[in-house]
Amino acid sequence: MKEITKIMRFDLTMGMPLLLEQGLPVIWLMALLCTFFVIPVCAVFISVLLILCLILPLTNLDKGGFRKIYGVLPVNRKNITRGNIWYIFFLALAAELFSALLALASYGLKLQRLLGSIEVYRNFILPEMNKFTAVILCLEIGIVFFILCGGVGTLFFALYTILGAKHKTKLTVAFVVTPLVLCGLFMFLNEHDMIPLIDFSLMLPRSITPKMLTRWGIEHIICAASTVLFTEIAAARESKREI
Amino acid sequence: MENILEINGLNKSYQDFSLKDVSFSLPKGYIMGFVGQNGSGKTTTIRSILNMLNIDSGRISVFGMDSVTDTVAIKERLGVVFDSLYICEHLNIKQAEQQLKPFYKDWDSEYFHSRIKEFGLPENRRVGDFSKGMKMKLMIAVALAHKPELIILDEPTSGLDPVARDELLDILAEYIEDENRGVLFSTHITADVERIADYVTILHNGKVWFTGTKDDLTEMYVVVKGDPDDIPPAVKDKLIGYHKYRSGFDALMPADVLSQLPRELEYEKTTIDEILVYIAKEDKNEGNN
């Protein structure tokens, strides 16, 4: 366990400097302003960007001589893989909680009122803000994002570890194309009235219900379980791989 | 003498290359130069010691521990310098230290920073922007920071200017002052080995061609020159890297057959560099044809 946390810390130290690279501080500021003054859902954008920056170095492990570090560090090879994959999982979880907290803070502060003089805000956004739906929407998006990173992301990294760097492009294409095809199919079926029209805004409750909490809990447990499975398969494979 | 590193019957095969029965040992308190042409198997051997490869057979023992089963305990006491930087390039020195420090119980930050200062490395610049010499110095500072008992360097001087090479050799000489330490130093620049190594292992085509003290090596072989017609048949078979010129020939020869050499043939002491060249020539030995 100690070795896994060391690797997670190693990955975090590697990702942290990227948060302040190039023009990112300006983007952070803009996103925060949008979250607090325009719409809470922008909090999800902050989390997406945050996780992208912190995961980025893991996608370049095979570049140059960097991978050799894993042959030098006094860590069991299986724990290196475990640490890397659990790092993605916990990052997704932290990002999800962070976006939820920002959304709740944004809802609580109601700073959007400062823009109340703008007609669009007065007529459309402010009434929605006054309902809790906006926060629920943010939480739901946060959970979808968590599932994408914590579940699909760990699956991607596990497959990347198992198959090796030479399959990175194929994997990336597969992981990008598959959701796009599914979305396209959904839109096609929707447009041709082959599936009933779904109005997500009607599905969102106005408060957090026990049913919703149970569903969220189950989603997180499934994600964690799949991560355990992918991690162990990848770790077993990686321990036999040569560096 | 207690060995800090022992390799016995190491075999590792690839499609186009194999290490064949590699065996040698490094006693505590000494520097071993690990030499051979490019592609002779030096890096493969080093990667085997570090358990980065799955070896086919053989046993590698470091500090008396098995390199496969005790790899974590070994690496805690081992410093490694590769020919290319293995530290994340977008980090600066402080961030790199932050990243590596938790892995070592004996990491000495004060020592690390004093080395960095001594090497004149800028702490706030990205390590990826460092010159080759600076990267090498950084890896040495990292390798020394946790007070390792054995340092393994894979081609550390290739690409370094003479001043940087000299500095590196001085650091190794200073490091080995403690008799409980050891250095395995792979290179194809034999001048570095001549300068600081006590032991030499020559690897050729995946096999150990020689292993022993540097003095033994240079005393065991001589370069012989003269007229090919003067070579006695018994000596001819012993010649290594025989090369015929218009005016004569030259070859490497074991010193123990000097007594069979006729007066017409001249011989002289050899260097490690010459030995490597003759070994390479032996592959296309004209005397064998």
Short mmCIF file of C-alpha atoms in Angstrom, two decimals:
data_model
loop_
_atom_site.label_atom_id
_atom_site.label_comp_id
_atom_site.label_asym_id
_atom_site.label_seq_id
_atom_site.Cartn_x
_atom_site.Cartn_y
_atom_site.Cartn_z
CA MET A 1 0.00 0.00 0.00
CA LYS A 2 2.85 2.34 0.91
CA GLU A 3 4.45 1.79 -2.48
CA ILE A 4 1.16 2.46 -4.28
CA THR A 5 0.71 5.77 -2.48
CA LYS A 6 4.31 6.68 -3.27
CA ILE A 7 3.67 6.10 -6.98
CA MET A 8 0.44 8.12 -6.78
CA ARG A 9 2.37 10.96 -5.16
CA PHE A 10 5.07 10.55 -7.83
CA ASP A 11 2.42 10.97 -10.57
CA LEU A 12 0.86 13.95 -8.83
CA THR A 13 4.22 15.71 -8.47
CA MET A 14 4.74 15.11 -12.17
CA GLY A 15 1.37 16.60 -13.13
CA MET A 16 1.19 19.58 -10.73
CA PRO A 17 3.62 21.89 -12.59
CA LEU A 18 1.48 21.53 -15.73
CA LEU A 19 -1.42 23.29 -13.96
CA LEU A 20 0.40 26.58 -14.25
CA GLU A 21 1.87 26.06 -17.73
CA GLN A 22 1.34 28.52 -20.61
CA GLY A 23 -1.93 30.43 -20.32
CA LEU A 24 -3.64 28.03 -17.93
CA PRO A 25 -3.85 30.46 -14.95
CA VAL A 26 -6.00 32.77 -17.10
CA ILE A 27 -8.24 29.85 -18.08
CA TRP A 28 -8.62 28.84 -14.41
CA LEU A 29 -9.65 32.39 -13.55
CA MET A 30 -12.14 32.57 -16.41
CA ALA A 31 -13.64 29.20 -15.51
CA LEU A 32 -14.00 30.21 -11.86
CA LEU A 33 -15.67 33.49 -12.85
CA CYS A 34 -18.03 31.59 -15.14
CA THR A 35 -18.84 29.08 -12.38
CA PHE A 36 -19.68 31.77 -9.83
CA PHE A 37 -21.14 34.51 -12.02
CA VAL A 38 -22.72 32.68 -14.94
CA ILE A 39 -23.66 29.03 -14.42
CA PRO A 40 -22.50 26.39 -11.87
CA VAL A 41 -22.07 23.73 -14.58
CA CYS A 42 -18.81 25.47 -15.53
CA ALA A 43 -17.38 23.80 -12.42
CA VAL A 44 -17.31 20.58 -14.42
CA PHE A 45 -15.14 22.29 -17.02
CA ILE A 46 -12.63 23.19 -14.29
CA SER A 47 -12.52 19.56 -13.19
CA VAL A 48 -12.10 18.29 -16.75
CA LEU A 49 -9.17 20.63 -17.33
CA LEU A 50 -7.69 19.81 -13.95
CA ILE A 51 -7.77 16.09 -14.58
CA LEU A 52 -6.44 16.45 -18.13
CA CYS A 53 -3.39 18.38 -16.87
CA LEU A 54 -2.70 15.97 -14.05
CA ILE A 55 -3.07 12.85 -16.19
CA LEU A 56 -1.15 14.16 -19.21
CA PRO A 57 2.34 13.01 -18.07
CA LEU A 58 1.05 9.44 -17.72
CA THR A 59 0.23 9.37 -21.42
CA ASN A 60 3.88 10.09 -22.25
CA LEU A 61 5.53 7.43 -20.13
CA ASP A 62 7.10 5.78 -23.14
CA LYS A 63 8.61 8.98 -24.50
CA GLY A 64 12.41 9.29 -24.37
CA GLY A 65 14.22 7.57 -21.54
CA PHE A 66 11.65 8.39 -18.87
CA ARG A 67 10.29 4.86 -18.52
CA LYS A 68 13.70 3.77 -17.24
CA ILE A 69 12.83 5.44 -13.94
CA TYR A 70 10.59 2.47 -13.20
CA GLY A 71 13.64 0.22 -13.45
CA VAL A 72 15.53 2.41 -10.99
CA LEU A 73 12.97 3.12 -8.27
CA PRO A 74 12.85 0.72 -5.33
CA VAL A 75 9.23 -0.26 -5.95
CA ASN A 76 7.59 -3.55 -6.88
CA ARG A 77 6.64 -3.46 -10.58
CA LYS A 78 3.03 -4.49 -9.89
CA ASN A 79 2.69 -1.58 -7.47
CA ILE A 80 3.85 0.86 -10.14
CA THR A 81 0.92 -0.15 -12.35
CA ARG A 82 -1.47 -0.20 -9.40
CA GLY A 83 -0.30 3.27 -8.34
CA ASN A 84 -0.71 4.71 -11.84
CA ILE A 85 -4.23 3.36 -12.35
CA TRP A 86 -5.47 4.21 -8.86
CA TYR A 87 -4.03 7.68 -9.33
CA ILE A 88 -6.40 8.17 -12.30
CA PHE A 89 -9.32 6.79 -10.29
CA PHE A 90 -8.75 9.00 -7.25
CA LEU A 91 -8.07 11.99 -9.43
CA ALA A 92 -11.46 11.46 -11.11
CA LEU A 93 -13.08 11.13 -7.68
CA ALA A 94 -11.36 14.28 -6.39
CA ALA A 95 -12.33 16.18 -9.55
CA GLU A 96 -15.93 15.06 -9.16
CA LEU A 97 -16.07 16.20 -5.53
CA PHE A 98 -14.35 19.45 -6.41
CA SER A 99 -16.85 20.27 -9.15
CA ALA A 100 -19.73 19.37 -6.81
CA LEU A 101 -18.34 21.66 -4.09
CA LEU A 102 -17.85 24.50 -6.56
CA ALA A 103 -21.37 24.03 -7.91
CA LEU A 104 -22.85 24.04 -4.41
CA ALA A 105 -20.83 27.12 -3.48
CA SER A 106 -21.93 28.83 -6.66
CA TYR A 107 -25.57 27.98 -5.89
CA GLY A 108 -25.18 29.12 -2.29
CA LEU A 109 -23.54 32.45 -3.09
CA LYS A 110 -25.92 33.21 -5.97
CA LEU A 111 -23.47 35.70 -7.42
CA GLN A 112 -25.31 35.35 -10.73
CA ARG A 113 -27.67 37.99 -9.36
CA LEU A 114 -24.99 40.54 -10.10
CA LEU A 115 -25.66 39.88 -13.78
CA GLY A 116 -29.41 40.07 -13.20
CA SER A 117 -29.73 43.21 -15.29
CA ILE A 118 -28.96 41.24 -18.43
CA GLU A 119 -32.27 40.13 -19.81
CA VAL A 120 -31.26 36.56 -20.67
CA TYR A 121 -30.08 35.96 -17.15
CA ARG A 122 -33.10 37.59 -15.59
CA ASN A 123 -35.55 35.58 -17.69
CA PHE A 124 -33.87 32.20 -18.11
CA ILE A 125 -30.82 31.51 -16.02
CA LEU A 126 -31.78 33.17 -12.74
CA PRO A 127 -35.09 31.29 -12.41
CA GLU A 128 -33.18 28.04 -12.99
CA MET A 129 -30.51 29.09 -10.51
CA ASN A 130 -33.10 29.60 -7.87
CA LYS A 131 -34.12 25.99 -8.30
CA PHE A 132 -31.73 23.34 -7.10
CA THR A 133 -31.89 21.69 -10.57
CA ALA A 134 -28.77 23.51 -11.74
CA VAL A 135 -26.73 21.94 -8.97
CA ILE A 136 -28.26 18.50 -9.59
CA LEU A 137 -27.35 18.86 -13.27
CA CYS A 138 -23.80 19.74 -12.27
CA LEU A 139 -23.59 16.75 -9.92
CA GLU A 140 -24.94 14.43 -12.62
CA ILE A 141 -22.46 15.74 -15.18
CA GLY A 142 -19.74 15.38 -12.55
CA ILE A 143 -20.72 11.75 -12.04
CA VAL A 144 -20.78 11.04 -15.77
CA PHE A 145 -17.35 12.62 -15.97
CA PHE A 146 -16.18 10.54 -13.02
CA ILE A 147 -17.42 7.37 -14.74
CA LEU A 148 -15.62 8.44 -17.91
CA CYS A 149 -12.34 9.06 -16.10
CA GLY A 150 -12.53 6.68 -13.17
CA GLY A 151 -14.08 3.81 -15.12
CA VAL A 152 -13.32 4.26 -18.80
CA GLY A 153 -10.05 6.12 -18.15
CA THR A 154 -8.67 3.38 -15.93
CA LEU A 155 -9.80 0.79 -18.50
CA PHE A 156 -7.94 2.77 -21.17
CA PHE A 157 -4.77 2.98 -19.09
CA ALA A 158 -5.00 -0.70 -18.16
CA LEU A 159 -5.34 -1.68 -21.84
CA TYR A 160 -2.52 0.70 -22.71
CA THR A 161 -0.34 -1.02 -20.09
CA ILE A 162 -1.33 -4.49 -21.28
CA LEU A 163 -1.00 -3.89 -25.01
CA GLY A 164 1.99 -1.55 -24.90
CA ALA A 165 2.78 1.86 -26.36
CA LYS A 166 2.61 0.66 -29.97
CA HIS A 167 -1.17 0.29 -29.66
CA LYS A 168 -1.66 3.71 -28.08
CA THR A 169 -3.01 5.34 -31.26
CA LYS A 170 -5.43 2.48 -31.99
CA LEU A 171 -6.68 2.58 -28.41
CA THR A 172 -7.10 6.35 -28.43
CA VAL A 173 -9.06 6.18 -31.69
CA ALA A 174 -11.23 3.36 -30.31
CA PHE A 175 -11.94 5.25 -27.09
CA VAL A 176 -12.81 8.45 -28.95
CA VAL A 177 -14.68 6.91 -31.88
CA THR A 178 -16.88 4.53 -29.84
CA PRO A 179 -18.69 7.25 -27.81
CA LEU A 180 -18.99 9.41 -30.93
CA VAL A 181 -20.61 6.54 -32.86
CA LEU A 182 -22.96 5.83 -29.94
CA CYS A 183 -23.92 9.51 -29.72
CA GLY A 184 -24.45 9.63 -33.50
CA LEU A 185 -26.63 6.53 -33.35
CA PHE A 186 -28.64 7.97 -30.47
CA MET A 187 -29.18 11.24 -32.34
CA PHE A 188 -30.13 9.37 -35.54
CA LEU A 189 -32.67 7.22 -33.72
CA ASN A 190 -33.99 10.25 -31.88
CA GLU A 191 -34.37 12.29 -35.06
CA HIS A 192 -36.26 9.50 -36.84
CA ASP A 193 -38.54 9.01 -33.83
CA MET A 194 -37.28 5.45 -33.43
CA ILE A 195 -36.77 5.99 -29.71
CA PRO A 196 -38.94 8.10 -27.39
CA LEU A 197 -37.76 11.67 -26.95
CA ILE A 198 -35.92 12.12 -23.70
CA ASP A 199 -36.09 15.48 -21.98
CA PHE A 200 -33.30 15.38 -19.44
CA SER A 201 -34.39 18.61 -17.78
CA LEU A 202 -37.68 16.94 -16.80
CA MET A 203 -35.81 13.97 -15.35
CA LEU A 204 -33.82 16.10 -12.94
CA PRO A 205 -35.38 16.24 -9.49
CA ARG A 206 -35.48 19.48 -7.54
CA SER A 207 -33.65 18.06 -4.56
CA ILE A 208 -31.30 15.22 -3.74
CA THR A 209 -33.41 12.14 -3.06
CA PRO A 210 -32.39 8.89 -1.27
CA LYS A 211 -33.00 7.03 -4.56
CA MET A 212 -30.55 9.32 -6.29
CA LEU A 213 -27.96 8.88 -3.54
CA THR A 214 -28.28 5.08 -3.82
CA ARG A 215 -27.80 5.24 -7.59
CA TRP A 216 -24.75 7.46 -7.19
CA GLY A 217 -23.34 5.08 -4.60
CA ILE A 218 -23.86 2.06 -6.88
CA GLU A 219 -22.24 3.87 -9.80
CA HIS A 220 -19.18 4.63 -7.69
CA ILE A 221 -18.96 1.07 -6.38
CA ILE A 222 -19.19 -0.39 -9.91
CA CYS A 223 -16.49 2.01 -11.05
CA ALA A 224 -14.23 1.09 -8.14
CA ALA A 225 -14.81 -2.63 -8.70
CA SER A 226 -14.01 -2.41 -12.40
CA THR A 227 -10.88 -0.41 -11.54
CA VAL A 228 -9.75 -3.13 -9.12
CA LEU A 229 -10.26 -5.75 -11.83
CA PHE A 230 -8.49 -3.80 -14.62
CA THR A 231 -5.67 -2.82 -12.29
CA GLU A 232 -4.90 -6.37 -11.23
CA ILE A 233 -5.00 -7.68 -14.81
CA ALA A 234 -2.74 -4.85 -15.99
CA ALA A 235 -0.37 -5.21 -13.00
CA ALA A 236 0.04 -8.94 -13.61
CA ARG A 237 0.80 -8.28 -17.28
CA GLU A 238 3.12 -5.33 -16.58
CA SER A 239 5.20 -7.22 -14.03
CA LYS A 240 6.28 -9.61 -16.80
CA ARG A 241 6.97 -6.86 -19.32
CA GLU A 242 10.52 -5.67 -19.90
CA ILE A 243 11.46 -2.04 -19.42
CA MET B 1 37.27 -10.19 -0.69
CA GLU B 2 33.53 -9.75 -0.41
CA ASN B 3 31.74 -9.22 -3.73
CA ILE B 4 29.24 -6.41 -4.01
CA LEU B 5 28.03 -7.72 -7.38
CA GLU B 6 28.14 -11.25 -8.77
CA ILE B 7 26.81 -12.47 -12.09
CA ASN B 8 26.83 -16.20 -12.82
CA GLY B 9 25.89 -17.79 -16.13
CA LEU B 10 23.62 -15.00 -17.31
CA ASN B 11 21.81 -15.83 -20.54
CA LYS B 12 19.35 -13.66 -22.37
CA SER B 13 18.26 -14.14 -25.96
CA TYR B 14 16.67 -11.77 -28.40
CA GLN B 15 15.86 -12.44 -32.02
CA ASP B 16 19.10 -10.91 -33.27
CA PHE B 17 21.32 -10.86 -30.18
CA SER B 18 22.04 -12.90 -27.10
CA LEU B 19 24.03 -12.70 -23.92
CA LYS B 20 25.81 -15.99 -23.53
CA ASP B 21 26.88 -17.30 -20.15
CA VAL B 22 28.00 -13.93 -18.80
CA SER B 23 29.80 -14.27 -15.47
CA PHE B 24 31.87 -11.78 -13.52
CA SER B 25 32.09 -10.27 -10.07
CA LEU B 26 32.98 -6.92 -8.54
CA PRO B 27 34.59 -6.85 -5.09
CA LYS B 28 33.71 -4.14 -2.57
CA GLY B 29 35.81 -0.99 -2.70
CA TYR B 30 36.61 -1.10 -6.41
CA ILE B 31 35.59 0.41 -9.72
CA MET B 32 34.93 -1.94 -12.61
CA GLY B 33 35.08 -0.70 -16.18
CA PHE B 34 32.57 -2.59 -18.26
CA VAL B 35 33.74 -2.23 -21.83
CA GLY B 36 32.85 -3.47 -25.25
CA GLN B 37 31.79 -2.25 -28.64
CA ASN B 38 28.33 -0.79 -29.18
CA GLY B 39 25.89 -3.69 -29.20
CA SER B 40 28.18 -6.03 -27.28
CA GLY B 41 25.60 -6.48 -24.51
CA LYS B 42 26.67 -4.00 -21.83
CA THR B 43 23.31 -2.30 -21.50
CA THR B 44 21.48 -5.66 -21.61
CA THR B 45 23.64 -6.86 -18.72
CA ILE B 46 22.98 -3.68 -16.74
CA ARG B 47 19.25 -3.91 -17.38
CA SER B 48 19.39 -7.52 -16.21
CA ILE B 49 21.08 -6.44 -12.97
CA LEU B 50 18.28 -3.89 -12.48
CA ASN B 51 15.64 -6.56 -13.16
CA MET B 52 14.34 -4.54 -16.07
CA LEU B 53 14.56 -7.65 -18.27
CA ASN B 54 13.37 -11.20 -17.83
CA ILE B 55 16.57 -13.20 -18.02
CA ASP B 56 16.52 -16.69 -19.57
CA SER B 57 18.89 -18.25 -17.03
CA GLY B 58 21.64 -17.42 -14.60
CA ARG B 59 21.85 -15.69 -11.25
CA ILE B 60 22.63 -12.09 -10.41
CA SER B 61 23.47 -11.26 -6.85
CA VAL B 62 23.81 -7.70 -5.55
CA PHE B 63 24.86 -7.14 -1.90
CA GLY B 64 24.42 -10.91 -1.57
CA MET B 65 20.73 -10.65 -2.51
CA ASP B 66 18.96 -12.05 -5.55
CA SER B 67 18.34 -9.42 -8.22
CA VAL B 68 14.86 -10.76 -9.03
CA THR B 69 13.36 -11.64 -5.66
CA ASP B 70 15.04 -8.85 -3.66
CA THR B 71 14.93 -6.17 -6.32
CA VAL B 72 13.24 -3.54 -4.11
CA ALA B 73 15.74 -3.94 -1.25
CA ILE B 74 18.63 -3.85 -3.74
CA LYS B 75 17.42 -0.69 -5.49
CA GLU B 76 17.11 1.09 -2.16
CA ARG B 77 20.91 0.73 -1.86
CA LEU B 78 21.74 1.24 -5.54
CA GLY B 79 22.42 4.40 -7.57
CA VAL B 80 21.91 4.31 -11.32
CA VAL B 81 23.03 6.68 -14.07
CA PHE B 82 21.89 6.02 -17.62
CA ASP B 83 23.13 7.58 -20.83
CA SER B 84 19.86 9.50 -21.17
CA LEU B 85 17.85 11.44 -18.61
CA TYR B 86 15.23 9.38 -16.77
CA ILE B 87 13.77 12.32 -14.88
CA CYS B 88 10.56 13.94 -16.10
CA GLU B 89 11.72 16.71 -18.42
CA HIS B 90 9.19 19.41 -17.51
CA LEU B 91 10.18 19.37 -13.83
CA ASN B 92 12.85 21.56 -12.28
CA ILE B 93 15.41 20.23 -9.82
CA LYS B 94 13.33 21.00 -6.72
CA GLN B 95 10.28 19.25 -8.21
CA ALA B 96 12.39 16.29 -9.33
CA GLU B 97 13.73 15.93 -5.80
CA GLN B 98 10.20 16.14 -4.39
CA GLN B 99 9.21 13.35 -6.76
CA LEU B 100 12.08 10.97 -5.99
CA LYS B 101 12.79 11.63 -2.32
CA PRO B 102 9.87 9.61 -0.86
CA PHE B 103 11.22 6.41 -2.40
CA TYR B 104 14.46 6.40 -0.43
CA LYS B 105 14.82 6.09 3.34
CA ASP B 106 18.29 7.61 3.34
CA TRP B 107 17.69 10.48 0.94
CA ASP B 108 19.86 13.38 2.07
CA SER B 109 18.40 16.66 0.79
CA GLU B 110 21.26 18.72 2.15
CA TYR B 111 23.80 16.58 0.33
CA PHE B 112 21.70 16.61 -2.86
CA HIS B 113 21.49 20.40 -2.91
CA SER B 114 25.16 20.80 -2.05
CA ARG B 115 25.99 18.58 -5.07
CA ILE B 116 23.63 20.57 -7.28
CA LYS B 117 25.29 23.79 -6.13
CA GLU B 118 28.73 22.31 -6.63
CA PHE B 119 27.79 21.22 -10.16
CA GLY B 120 26.42 24.71 -10.86
CA LEU B 121 23.00 23.44 -11.94
CA PRO B 122 20.13 25.96 -11.97
CA GLU B 123 17.40 24.82 -9.57
CA ASN B 124 14.52 26.59 -11.27
CA ARG B 125 15.09 25.60 -14.88
CA ARG B 126 13.31 22.65 -16.50
CA VAL B 127 15.67 19.69 -16.50
CA GLY B 128 14.70 18.91 -20.09
CA ASP B 129 16.38 22.16 -21.15
CA PHE B 130 19.71 21.14 -19.57
CA SER B 131 22.74 20.32 -21.73
CA LYS B 132 23.90 16.69 -21.93
CA GLY B 133 26.61 17.38 -19.34
CA MET B 134 24.16 19.05 -16.95
CA LYS B 135 21.70 16.16 -17.30
CA MET B 136 24.47 13.73 -16.49
CA LYS B 137 25.48 15.74 -13.41
CA LEU B 138 21.86 15.85 -12.28
CA MET B 139 21.54 12.07 -12.59
CA ILE B 140 24.75 11.66 -10.62
CA ALA B 141 23.45 13.97 -7.88
CA VAL B 142 20.21 11.95 -7.78
CA ALA B 143 22.12 8.66 -7.76
CA LEU B 144 24.33 9.80 -4.89
CA ALA B 145 21.64 11.52 -2.81
CA HIS B 146 20.41 8.36 -1.10
CA LYS B 147 23.94 7.24 -0.22
CA PRO B 148 24.06 4.11 -2.37
CA GLU B 149 26.59 1.36 -1.76
CA LEU B 150 26.85 0.53 -5.45
CA ILE B 151 26.60 2.84 -8.43
CA ILE B 152 25.90 1.51 -11.90
CA LEU B 153 26.62 3.88 -14.75
CA ASP B 154 25.63 3.00 -18.30
CA GLU B 155 27.73 4.94 -20.81
CA PRO B 156 27.79 8.07 -18.64
CA THR B 157 30.64 9.74 -20.52
CA SER B 158 29.37 9.30 -24.07
CA GLY B 159 28.56 12.71 -25.49
CA LEU B 160 30.30 14.57 -22.67
CA ASP B 161 33.06 17.07 -23.36
CA PRO B 162 36.50 16.27 -21.90
CA VAL B 163 36.06 18.67 -18.96
CA ALA B 164 32.71 17.15 -17.96
CA ARG B 165 34.16 13.65 -18.37
CA ASP B 166 37.06 14.56 -16.13
CA GLU B 167 34.68 15.96 -13.49
CA LEU B 168 32.61 12.77 -13.57
CA LEU B 169 35.65 10.58 -13.10
CA ASP B 170 36.76 12.73 -10.16
CA ILE B 171 33.34 12.27 -8.56
CA LEU B 172 33.59 8.50 -8.94
CA ALA B 173 37.11 8.48 -7.52
CA GLU B 174 35.88 10.46 -4.51
CA TYR B 175 32.87 8.19 -4.08
CA ILE B 176 34.94 5.02 -4.01
CA GLU B 177 37.12 6.30 -1.16
CA ASP B 178 34.66 4.45 1.09
CA GLU B 179 35.78 0.82 0.90
CA ASN B 180 32.27 -0.55 1.31
CA ARG B 181 31.15 0.84 -1.99
CA GLY B 182 31.48 -0.25 -5.58
CA VAL B 183 31.11 1.20 -9.08
CA LEU B 184 30.19 -0.61 -12.28
CA PHE B 185 30.92 1.73 -15.11
CA SER B 186 29.99 0.79 -18.67
CA THR B 187 31.66 2.67 -21.48
CA HIS B 188 33.27 2.33 -24.85
CA ILE B 189 35.65 5.19 -24.07
CA THR B 190 38.52 3.13 -22.76
CA ALA B 191 40.59 6.13 -21.68
CA ASP B 192 38.12 6.59 -18.80
CA VAL B 193 38.60 2.97 -17.76
CA GLU B 194 42.38 3.29 -17.99
CA ARG B 195 42.15 6.27 -15.68
CA ILE B 196 39.96 5.10 -12.85
CA ALA B 197 39.01 1.43 -13.08
CA ASP B 198 40.61 -1.24 -10.90
CA TYR B 199 38.83 -4.10 -12.65
CA VAL B 200 37.83 -4.53 -16.26
CA THR B 201 35.26 -6.76 -17.90
CA ILE B 202 35.30 -6.88 -21.67
CA LEU B 203 32.15 -8.01 -23.36
CA HIS B 204 32.25 -9.07 -26.99
CA ASN B 205 29.28 -10.36 -29.00
CA GLY B 206 27.37 -11.07 -25.80
CA LYS B 207 30.19 -13.07 -24.17
CA VAL B 208 32.71 -12.15 -21.51
CA TRP B 209 36.04 -11.94 -23.31
CA PHE B 210 38.01 -10.92 -20.23
CA THR B 211 37.28 -10.18 -16.60
CA GLY B 212 39.90 -9.34 -14.01
CA THR B 213 42.10 -6.51 -12.86
CA LYS B 214 43.10 -3.79 -15.28
CA ASP B 215 46.78 -4.55 -14.71
CA ASP B 216 46.25 -8.24 -15.46
CA LEU B 217 44.60 -7.35 -18.73
CA THR B 218 47.37 -5.10 -19.96
CA GLU B 219 50.01 -7.56 -18.79
CA MET B 220 48.30 -10.59 -20.30
CA TYR B 221 48.43 -9.32 -23.85
CA VAL B 222 51.00 -7.70 -26.13
CA VAL B 223 50.86 -6.32 -29.62
CA VAL B 224 53.15 -8.20 -31.95
CA LYS B 225 54.43 -6.82 -35.27
CA GLY B 226 56.77 -7.96 -38.03
CA ASP B 227 57.01 -10.09 -41.14
CA PRO B 228 54.22 -12.69 -41.45
CA ASP B 229 56.73 -15.24 -42.63
CA ASP B 230 58.47 -15.12 -39.25
CA ILE B 231 55.39 -16.24 -37.30
CA PRO B 232 55.91 -19.75 -35.90
CA PRO B 233 52.91 -22.07 -36.57
CA ALA B 234 52.34 -22.59 -32.81
CA VAL B 235 52.01 -18.84 -32.30
CA LYS B 236 49.88 -18.20 -35.38
CA ASP B 237 46.84 -19.85 -33.78
CA LYS B 238 47.15 -17.64 -30.73
CA LEU B 239 47.11 -14.35 -32.61
CA ILE B 240 44.06 -12.18 -32.14
CA GLY B 241 42.91 -9.69 -34.74
CA TYR B 242 45.70 -10.52 -37.15
CA HIS B 243 46.02 -7.85 -39.83
CA LYS B 244 48.43 -8.01 -42.76
CA TYR B 245 49.87 -4.87 -44.33
CA ARG B 246 52.15 -4.49 -47.37
CA SER B 247 55.12 -4.11 -45.07
CA GLY B 248 54.16 -6.69 -42.44
CA PHE B 249 51.46 -7.57 -39.94
CA ASP B 250 50.25 -6.74 -36.46
CA ALA B 251 48.11 -8.70 -34.01
CA LEU B 252 47.31 -9.08 -30.36
CA MET B 253 48.91 -12.02 -28.63
CA PRO B 254 48.74 -13.53 -25.14
CA ALA B 255 51.90 -12.62 -23.25
CA ASP B 256 52.39 -16.22 -22.10
CA VAL B 257 53.46 -17.27 -25.60
CA LEU B 258 56.17 -14.61 -25.78
CA SER B 259 58.80 -17.30 -25.15
CA GLN B 260 57.87 -18.88 -28.49
CA LEU B 261 58.28 -15.65 -30.39
CA PRO B 262 61.33 -15.41 -32.67
CA ARG B 263 63.65 -12.40 -32.28
CA GLU B 264 62.63 -11.09 -35.71
CA LEU B 265 59.18 -10.21 -34.43
CA GLU B 266 58.71 -7.12 -32.27
CA TYR B 267 56.22 -6.76 -29.46
CA GLU B 268 55.03 -3.94 -27.25
CA LYS B 269 52.71 -3.33 -24.31
CA THR B 270 49.09 -2.85 -25.21
CA THR B 271 46.24 -0.60 -24.09
CA ILE B 272 42.60 -1.47 -23.48
CA ASP B 273 41.69 0.53 -26.55
CA GLU B 274 44.03 -1.56 -28.72
CA ILE B 275 42.70 -4.76 -27.18
CA LEU B 276 39.14 -3.77 -28.11
CA VAL B 277 40.20 -2.97 -31.65
CA TYR B 278 41.98 -6.32 -32.06
CA ILE B 279 39.02 -8.20 -30.63
CA ALA B 280 36.80 -6.51 -33.20
CA LYS B 281 39.28 -7.33 -35.94
CA GLU B 282 39.32 -10.95 -34.82
CA ASP B 283 35.78 -11.32 -36.19
CA LYS B 284 37.22 -10.83 -39.68
CA ASN B 285 40.62 -12.31 -38.88
CA GLU B 286 42.62 -12.60 -42.05
CA GLY B 287 44.77 -15.26 -40.42
CA ASN B 288 41.73 -17.53 -40.12
CA ASN B 289 40.98 -17.26 -43.81
#
